[in-house]
Coordinates of C-alpha atoms in Angstrom, one line a residue:
M1 CA 0.2 46.7 -9.4
Q2 CA -1.2 47.3 -6.0
L3 CA -1.1 43.2 -5.1
I4 CA 2.2 42.9 -7.1
C5 CA 3.8 45.6 -4.5
L6 CA 2.1 44.1 -1.6
L7 CA 3.4 40.9 -2.1
L8 CA 6.9 42.1 -2.9
A9 CA 6.5 43.8 0.7
C10 CA 5.6 40.6 2.1
A11 CA 8.2 38.8 0.7
S12 CA 11.2 37.7 2.7
P13 CA 14.6 39.0 1.9
A14 CA 16.9 36.8 -0.1
E15 CA 19.4 36.7 2.8
A16 CA 16.3 35.3 4.6
V17 CA 16.0 32.1 2.1
P18 CA 17.9 28.9 3.5
S19 CA 20.8 27.6 1.2
H20 CA 19.9 24.2 1.5
P21 CA 16.3 22.7 2.7
R22 CA 17.7 20.6 5.8
E23 CA 18.0 24.6 6.8
L24 CA 14.6 25.1 6.9
A25 CA 12.5 25.7 10.8
L26 CA 9.6 23.5 10.4
T27 CA 6.7 25.0 12.6
P28 CA 5.4 21.8 14.2
R29 CA 2.0 20.9 13.4
P30 CA 0.0 19.2 16.3
A31 CA -0.5 15.3 15.4
A32 CA -3.3 14.0 17.4
P33 CA -4.9 10.9 16.6
P34 CA -8.0 9.9 17.6
R35 CA -7.7 7.4 20.8
P36 CA -9.3 4.0 19.8
E37 CA -10.9 3.8 23.4
D38 CA -13.2 7.1 22.2
H39 CA -14.4 5.6 19.4
R40 CA -14.8 1.8 19.8
A41 CA -18.3 0.1 20.2
R42 CA -19.8 -3.3 19.8
L43 CA -22.9 -3.2 17.8
A44 CA -25.9 -5.6 17.5
G45 CA -25.0 -9.1 16.5
G46 CA -21.2 -8.4 17.8
L47 CA -20.2 -6.4 15.4
A48 CA -16.8 -4.6 16.1
A49 CA -16.7 -0.9 14.7
Y50 CA -15.0 2.2 15.6
L51 CA -17.9 5.0 15.4
G52 CA -17.1 9.2 15.0
R53 CA -18.8 12.2 13.9
D54 CA -17.8 14.5 11.6
A55 CA -19.5 17.6 11.0
A56 CA -17.5 18.8 8.1
A57 CA -19.6 17.7 5.2
P58 CA -23.6 16.0 5.4
A59 CA -22.4 12.6 4.5
V60 CA -21.6 9.0 5.7
R61 CA -18.8 7.0 5.2
L62 CA -18.5 3.2 5.9
T63 CA -15.1 1.3 5.6
L64 CA -15.7 -2.9 6.6
R65 CA -12.3 -4.3 7.0
F66 CA -12.8 -8.4 6.5
K67 CA -9.8 -10.9 7.5
A68 CA -10.0 -12.3 4.5
G69 CA -7.9 -11.9 1.0
A70 CA -6.3 -13.0 -2.2
W71 CA -3.7 -15.2 -0.5
L72 CA -6.3 -17.6 0.6
D73 CA -7.1 -18.2 -3.2
P74 CA -7.2 -21.8 -3.7
A75 CA -4.8 -23.3 -6.1
G76 CA -5.6 -23.4 -9.7
K77 CA -8.4 -20.8 -9.1
E78 CA -5.9 -17.9 -8.3
G79 CA -7.9 -14.3 -8.9
L80 CA -11.3 -15.8 -7.1
A81 CA -11.2 -12.9 -4.4
E82 CA -10.4 -10.1 -7.1
G83 CA -13.5 -11.7 -8.6
A84 CA -15.5 -11.8 -5.3
A85 CA -14.6 -8.2 -4.6
A86 CA -16.3 -7.0 -8.4
L87 CA -19.1 -9.2 -8.0
F88 CA -20.2 -8.1 -4.8
R89 CA -20.7 -4.8 -6.5
T90 CA -21.9 -5.7 -10.0
G91 CA -23.3 -9.1 -9.6
G92 CA -26.6 -8.0 -7.9
T93 CA -28.5 -9.2 -4.8
A94 CA -31.0 -11.9 -4.4
R95 CA -33.8 -9.2 -4.8
L96 CA -32.2 -7.0 -7.0
A97 CA -30.9 -8.0 -10.7
P98 CA -27.5 -6.2 -11.0
E99 CA -29.0 -3.5 -13.6
E100 CA -31.6 -3.0 -10.7
L101 CA -28.6 -2.4 -8.2
D102 CA -26.7 -0.3 -10.0
R103 CA -29.9 1.9 -10.9
A104 CA -30.7 2.2 -7.3
L105 CA -27.1 3.1 -6.0
E106 CA -27.2 5.8 -8.8
D107 CA -30.5 6.8 -8.3
G108 CA -29.3 7.1 -4.8
A109 CA -25.7 8.6 -5.7
I110 CA -24.8 6.1 -3.4
E111 CA -21.2 5.0 -3.7
I112 CA -20.6 1.0 -2.6
S113 CA -17.1 -0.7 -3.6
A114 CA -15.4 -3.6 -3.0
D115 CA -11.5 -4.6 -3.0
A116 CA -9.6 -7.7 -2.5
E117 CA -5.8 -7.1 -0.9
P118 CA -3.7 -9.7 -0.2
D119 CA -4.3 -10.1 3.2
A120 CA -7.9 -8.6 3.7
F121 CA -11.2 -7.6 1.7
T122 CA -12.8 -4.3 1.8
V123 CA -16.0 -2.8 1.5
S124 CA -16.5 0.8 1.2
L125 CA -20.0 3.1 1.1
W126 CA -20.4 6.9 0.8
S127 CA -23.7 8.9 0.9
L128 CA -25.8 11.8 1.9
T129 CA -26.8 11.6 5.0
R130 CA -30.5 12.0 3.5
C131 CA -29.8 9.1 1.6
M132 CA -28.4 7.3 4.5
E133 CA -31.5 5.0 5.4
P134 CA -31.7 3.4 1.6
A135 CA -27.8 3.2 1.4
L136 CA -27.4 1.1 4.4
R137 CA -30.4 -0.9 3.2
L138 CA -28.5 -1.9 0.0
L139 CA -25.3 -2.4 1.6
A140 CA -27.0 -4.6 3.8
E141 CA -28.7 -6.6 1.2
M142 CA -25.5 -6.9 -0.7
L143 CA -23.9 -8.6 2.4
R144 CA -26.7 -11.0 3.5
S145 CA -27.5 -12.0 0.0
P146 CA -25.6 -11.5 -3.4
R147 CA -26.7 -12.7 -6.2
V148 CA -23.1 -13.3 -8.5
D149 CA -24.8 -12.9 -11.8
A150 CA -23.0 -15.2 -14.4
E151 CA -23.0 -12.6 -17.1
R152 CA -21.4 -9.7 -15.0
L153 CA -19.1 -12.8 -13.8
A154 CA -17.9 -13.3 -17.3
V155 CA -17.7 -9.2 -18.1
W156 CA -14.9 -9.5 -14.8
K157 CA -13.0 -12.5 -16.6
A158 CA -12.8 -10.5 -19.9
Q159 CA -11.8 -7.2 -18.5
K160 CA -9.6 -9.1 -16.0
L161 CA -8.0 -11.1 -19.7
Q162 CA -7.3 -7.7 -21.1
A163 CA -5.6 -6.5 -17.9
L164 CA -3.4 -9.8 -18.0
A165 CA -2.4 -9.5 -21.7
A166 CA -1.4 -5.8 -21.0
L167 CA 0.9 -6.7 -18.0
H168 CA 3.8 -6.2 -19.0
D169 CA 3.2 -2.5 -20.7
R170 CA 3.2 -1.4 -17.4
P171 CA 6.7 -1.2 -16.0
D172 CA 5.4 -0.8 -12.5
E173 CA 3.8 -3.5 -12.7
I174 CA 6.2 -5.7 -13.5
L175 CA 8.2 -4.7 -10.5
R176 CA 5.5 -5.5 -8.3
L177 CA 5.0 -8.8 -9.7
Y178 CA 8.3 -10.4 -10.6
W179 CA 9.7 -9.0 -7.1
R180 CA 7.8 -10.9 -5.3
D181 CA 8.9 -13.4 -7.5
L182 CA 12.2 -12.5 -6.2
L183 CA 12.1 -12.4 -2.8
W184 CA 9.2 -14.9 -1.7
G185 CA 9.2 -17.3 -4.8
S186 CA 6.3 -17.7 -7.7
G187 CA 5.2 -20.9 -5.7
H188 CA 4.5 -19.0 -2.4
V189 CA 1.1 -17.3 -1.8
V190 CA 2.6 -14.1 -1.7
G191 CA 4.3 -14.5 -5.2
R192 CA 1.2 -16.3 -6.8
R193 CA -0.4 -14.6 -9.9
P194 CA -3.7 -15.1 -11.8
A195 CA -3.5 -16.8 -15.2
R196 CA -6.0 -17.3 -18.3
A197 CA -6.6 -20.8 -17.1
A198 CA -7.4 -19.6 -13.4
I199 CA -9.7 -17.0 -14.1
A200 CA -11.7 -19.2 -16.7
A201 CA -12.0 -22.0 -13.6
I202 CA -13.9 -19.0 -11.6
E203 CA -17.5 -20.0 -11.5
P204 CA -20.2 -18.3 -10.1
A205 CA -20.5 -20.9 -7.3
D206 CA -16.7 -20.4 -6.3
I207 CA -17.5 -16.4 -5.7
K208 CA -21.2 -17.3 -3.6
A209 CA -19.4 -19.7 -1.6
W210 CA -16.3 -17.6 -0.8
L211 CA -18.9 -14.4 0.2
A212 CA -20.6 -16.4 2.4
A213 CA -17.6 -18.2 4.2
W214 CA -15.4 -15.1 4.8
L215 CA -18.2 -11.9 4.6
T216 CA -19.3 -12.1 8.4
P217 CA -19.9 -9.6 10.8
G218 CA -17.4 -11.7 13.0
N219 CA -14.8 -11.5 10.7
C220 CA -15.2 -7.7 10.2
I221 CA -14.4 -4.7 11.7
L222 CA -16.2 -1.2 10.6
A223 CA -15.2 2.3 10.9
A224 CA -18.1 4.5 10.1
T225 CA -18.5 8.7 10.3
S226 CA -21.3 10.7 9.8
D227 CA -22.2 14.2 10.3
L228 CA -25.2 12.8 12.7
P229 CA -24.3 12.3 16.4
V230 CA -22.6 8.8 17.2
A231 CA -25.9 7.3 18.8
D232 CA -28.0 7.8 15.8
L233 CA -25.5 6.6 13.2
A234 CA -24.9 3.4 16.1
A235 CA -28.9 2.8 16.1
A236 CA -28.8 3.0 12.2
L237 CA -26.1 0.5 11.5
D238 CA -27.6 -2.0 14.3
A239 CA -31.2 -1.4 12.4
H240 CA -30.4 -2.4 8.9
L241 CA -27.5 -4.8 9.9
A242 CA -29.5 -7.1 12.3
G243 CA -29.7 -10.7 10.7
W244 CA -26.6 -10.5 9.4
E245 CA -25.0 -13.3 10.7
G246 CA -21.5 -15.4 10.9
A247 CA -18.6 -16.1 13.4
A248 CA -15.2 -15.3 12.8
A249 CA -13.7 -17.6 9.9
A250 CA -10.3 -19.1 10.9
W251 CA -7.2 -18.6 8.5
P252 CA -5.8 -22.1 7.1
P253 CA -2.2 -22.4 7.9
L254 CA -0.4 -20.4 5.7
P255 CA 3.1 -21.8 3.7
D256 CA 6.7 -20.4 5.2
P257 CA 8.4 -18.4 3.0
L258 CA 10.6 -19.8 0.5
P259 CA 14.2 -18.7 0.1
P260 CA 14.8 -15.6 -1.6
E261 CA 17.0 -15.6 -5.2
P262 CA 20.2 -14.8 -4.4
P263 CA 21.4 -10.9 -4.6
G264 CA 22.0 -9.8 -8.0
I265 CA 20.7 -7.6 -11.3
Y266 CA 17.5 -9.2 -12.3
V267 CA 16.2 -8.0 -16.0
V268 CA 12.8 -8.3 -17.0
R269 CA 13.7 -7.5 -20.5
R270 CA 11.4 -4.9 -22.1
D271 CA 11.4 -2.0 -25.0
L272 CA 10.7 1.0 -22.6
A273 CA 11.2 5.0 -23.2
Q274 CA 12.7 4.5 -19.5
C275 CA 13.6 1.1 -17.4
A276 CA 11.9 1.1 -14.3
V277 CA 14.3 0.1 -11.3
R278 CA 13.8 -1.7 -7.6
L279 CA 16.2 -3.0 -5.5
G280 CA 15.9 -3.9 -1.8
H281 CA 15.7 -7.3 0.5
R282 CA 13.3 -8.8 3.3
S283 CA 12.9 -6.9 6.2
I284 CA 10.8 -6.6 9.2
K285 CA 7.5 -7.9 10.5
Y286 CA 4.9 -5.1 12.5
G287 CA 6.3 -5.5 16.2
D288 CA 9.7 -5.0 15.5
P289 CA 11.2 -3.3 18.3
E290 CA 14.0 -1.4 15.8
H291 CA 10.7 -0.6 13.6
H292 CA 10.2 3.1 14.0
A293 CA 14.7 3.6 13.6
L294 CA 14.1 2.0 10.3
L295 CA 11.3 4.4 9.3
V296 CA 13.4 7.3 10.0
L297 CA 16.5 5.7 7.8
S298 CA 14.3 5.2 5.0
E299 CA 12.7 8.8 5.0
A300 CA 16.5 10.1 5.5
L301 CA 17.7 7.8 2.6
G302 CA 15.0 8.1 0.1
G303 CA 11.6 9.3 1.7
G304 CA 10.6 11.8 -1.2
S305 CA 11.3 15.2 0.5
F306 CA 14.0 17.1 -0.9
Q307 CA 15.6 16.6 2.0
S308 CA 16.7 12.7 1.2
R309 CA 20.6 11.9 0.5
L310 CA 19.1 9.6 -2.7
T311 CA 16.6 12.6 -4.3
G312 CA 19.7 15.3 -3.3
R313 CA 21.9 13.4 -5.8
V314 CA 20.2 11.1 -7.9
R315 CA 17.9 13.5 -9.0
V316 CA 19.1 16.9 -8.4
Q317 CA 22.5 16.9 -8.4
E318 CA 22.8 14.2 -11.1
G319 CA 19.7 14.8 -12.9
L320 CA 18.9 10.8 -13.5
T321 CA 15.5 10.7 -12.5
Y322 CA 12.4 12.8 -12.0
G323 CA 11.7 11.0 -8.7
I324 CA 13.2 8.1 -6.6
A325 CA 12.1 7.0 -3.2
S326 CA 12.9 4.2 -0.3
F327 CA 10.1 2.1 1.1
V328 CA 9.6 0.1 4.4
A329 CA 6.6 -2.2 4.3
P330 CA 6.6 -4.1 7.3
G331 CA 4.5 -7.7 7.2
W332 CA 2.2 -8.8 9.7
K333 CA 1.7 -12.7 8.3
F334 CA 5.3 -12.7 6.8
P335 CA 8.6 -10.6 7.4
G336 CA 7.8 -7.3 5.0
T337 CA 10.7 -5.4 2.3
V338 CA 12.8 -2.5 2.4
F339 CA 13.6 -1.3 -1.2
I340 CA 13.7 1.8 -3.7
Q341 CA 12.5 2.6 -6.5
F342 CA 13.2 5.4 -9.9
N343 CA 12.6 5.2 -13.4
T344 CA 15.2 6.5 -15.4
D345 CA 17.0 5.9 -18.9
A346 CA 18.3 2.1 -19.4
S347 CA 21.7 3.6 -20.6
R348 CA 22.0 6.0 -17.0
A349 CA 20.6 3.2 -14.8
A350 CA 24.1 1.9 -13.7
R351 CA 25.2 5.4 -12.8
A352 CA 21.9 5.8 -10.5
L353 CA 22.3 2.3 -9.0
A354 CA 26.1 3.2 -8.1
I355 CA 25.1 6.5 -6.0
T356 CA 22.2 4.7 -4.7
M357 CA 24.2 1.7 -3.4
E358 CA 27.0 4.3 -2.0
E359 CA 24.4 6.4 -0.1
I360 CA 23.0 2.8 1.2
E361 CA 26.3 1.4 2.6
R362 CA 27.2 5.2 3.8
L363 CA 24.1 4.9 5.4
A364 CA 24.8 1.2 7.1
A365 CA 28.4 2.4 8.0
H366 CA 27.9 5.7 9.8
G367 CA 23.8 6.7 10.5
L368 CA 22.6 9.8 10.5
P369 CA 24.2 12.9 11.7
E370 CA 22.5 14.7 15.4
D371 CA 20.7 17.4 12.7
E372 CA 20.1 15.0 9.9
L373 CA 18.1 13.0 12.4
A374 CA 16.4 15.8 14.1
S375 CA 15.4 17.3 10.6
T376 CA 14.3 13.8 9.1
V377 CA 12.3 13.3 12.7
E378 CA 10.4 16.7 11.9
T379 CA 9.1 15.8 8.6
M380 CA 7.9 12.6 9.6
V381 CA 5.9 14.0 12.2
A382 CA 4.6 17.1 9.9
R383 CA 3.6 14.3 7.6
F384 CA 1.8 12.1 10.3
A385 CA -0.2 15.1 11.6
G386 CA -1.1 15.9 8.3
A387 CA -2.8 12.1 7.9
F388 CA -5.2 12.3 10.7
E389 CA -7.1 15.8 9.7
D390 CA -9.8 12.9 7.6
L391 CA -11.5 11.1 10.7
H392 CA -13.1 8.5 9.0
G393 CA -9.5 7.9 7.3
A394 CA -8.2 7.7 11.0
L395 CA -10.5 5.5 12.7
A396 CA -9.6 3.2 9.4
A397 CA -6.5 3.1 10.0
I398 CA -7.3 2.0 13.8
A399 CA -9.1 -0.6 12.7
R400 CA -6.1 -2.0 10.6
L401 CA -4.3 -2.2 13.4
E402 CA -7.1 -4.0 15.1
H403 CA -7.5 -6.4 11.9
E404 CA -3.2 -7.3 12.0
G405 CA -3.3 -7.6 15.8
R406 CA -1.1 -4.6 16.5
P407 CA -0.9 -2.3 19.7
P408 CA -3.9 0.0 19.4
D409 CA -1.8 2.8 20.7
Y410 CA 0.7 2.6 17.7
Y411 CA -0.7 5.9 16.4
T412 CA -1.0 7.9 19.8
T413 CA 2.9 6.9 20.8
Y414 CA 4.6 7.5 17.0
V415 CA 5.4 10.8 17.7
A416 CA 7.2 10.5 21.0
R417 CA 8.8 7.3 19.7
L418 CA 10.3 8.9 16.8
R419 CA 11.5 11.8 19.1
A420 CA 13.0 9.7 21.5
L421 CA 15.4 7.9 19.2
T422 CA 18.8 8.4 19.6
R423 CA 21.7 8.1 17.4
A424 CA 23.2 5.7 18.7
E425 CA 19.5 3.4 18.2
I426 CA 19.9 4.7 14.4
A427 CA 23.3 3.3 13.8
Q428 CA 22.8 0.1 15.4
A429 CA 19.3 0.2 12.8
A430 CA 21.3 0.9 10.2
K431 CA 24.1 -1.9 10.7
K432 CA 21.6 -4.1 11.3
F433 CA 18.9 -3.9 8.4
L434 CA 20.8 -2.2 5.6
K435 CA 22.3 -4.9 3.7
P436 CA 23.9 -3.9 0.8
G437 CA 25.7 -7.6 0.4
E438 CA 21.8 -8.9 0.2
I439 CA 20.2 -6.6 -2.0
R440 CA 18.3 -7.6 -5.3
V441 CA 18.1 -5.2 -7.9
L442 CA 15.3 -5.8 -10.3
I443 CA 15.3 -4.0 -13.6
A444 CA 12.3 -3.6 -16.5
G445 CA 13.9 -2.4 -19.6
D446 CA 17.0 -3.1 -22.1
P447 CA 19.6 -5.1 -20.6
D448 CA 22.0 -4.3 -23.8
K449 CA 21.6 -0.7 -22.8
L450 CA 22.3 -1.4 -19.4
R451 CA 25.3 -2.9 -20.1
E452 CA 26.3 0.0 -22.7
G453 CA 25.7 2.5 -20.3
A454 CA 27.8 0.9 -17.6
A455 CA 30.4 0.7 -19.9
K456 CA 30.5 4.1 -20.7
D457 CA 30.3 5.6 -17.3
G458 CA 33.1 2.9 -16.3
I459 CA 30.9 1.0 -14.0
A460 CA 31.3 -2.8 -13.4
L461 CA 28.0 -4.3 -13.4
E462 CA 29.2 -7.3 -11.6
T463 CA 29.9 -5.3 -8.1
F464 CA 26.1 -5.3 -8.0
G465 CA 26.0 -9.1 -8.5
P466 CA 25.9 -11.2 -11.4
L467 CA 23.2 -10.1 -14.3
K468 CA 20.2 -12.7 -14.9
E469 CA 17.5 -12.2 -17.8
L470 CA 14.4 -13.8 -16.4
P471 CA 11.8 -15.1 -18.7
I472 CA 8.9 -13.5 -19.1
R473 CA 6.2 -15.3 -17.4
N474 CA 3.1 -15.0 -19.5
P475 CA -0.3 -15.1 -18.0
M476 CA -1.8 -15.6 -21.1
E477 CA -0.6 -19.1 -21.9

């Protein structure tokens, strides 16, 4: 009872509660990303690195980012980079059989993993500081002399084929893959995807050659933190990575983007409890001078907070979805995309689309009022500050900037650039980048229910462009 009384006494009076989230007074959090020049180092062998001391936990964390990725998969062997990531961890080394490598990692409570992104290949390590020596020794061995065990490759192939067979059971995965087809074309490197024949064609020698070509110190940027002094961490890395050699590997020329499919509604017919919807178009590359203005527009439109326009209308007022969000995904090799995504009942999808298009058109025509611009920016600043509470994550993000050739001061100038934006600049960016007439709508769901719901709500689907049902691309054929 005493606790209840204390809480009641501390509670704010009812009249002090804002009537709308936009009226909340946000207390700015300090946003202080680390300065790249304070952490940049060059290790033995020329390995570029960002090193830091994090005394919060007695642990060592490494992220090695290589200039490689799935875009480099040769035609007919799509999935090679993904297989290389799996076998880097599970395939053993020249000295250790796969089971022995597994046991050595488990005995030391050491985590080592690899991941193939479209335009990068990352290797991550975590261990307690007291296990740092064996952890780095194992990592160095995996980098210098991977085994690529044939039986483990067969296991990965079986798992990959099982995942491909279930691909069309996952709505978000359907959107991700068919979205590439609409905007880039299935024949472009961005739109290619693995299939049964390509997975079957991958041999141990292919993966071994791929790892040897791309996993070199000249092709890598390292981010590393521990609770040790930085000099001690650097010395340990130098000692264990000595003898790992290789220059930077040049990317082959990538083809120019193919023309996107015409604007309209594209449906992948699936019997789902809720349909998944994505709509948008191509957008900017990193380095575009209006990048920050577009980020603010996306945040105001559907940034995920309850202040955003789409959340307020589609979720709160209409109750059509549990969540709706907009995204800006700039590219660095190719132009990126700007898109909105949500799940809803197929019979109400047309209504949700109509509201979404209204808000896009309103924002494109009028930009943001001063108070909404200010509150949106401060929301972004508060979220940005939280992103740099983890030093290792911050240094890994800075390493990514260097990997992609972006300005090293991107994060240190981010807040100032946001706060310097004016209404006129936002309005100009809105007219330039929000293009209702160029929007492609992709839906995973039942087109019949979509049409029935549109008719019931009095919505003409033709206003969004022609509706086309896409053929299923079966990766198992």
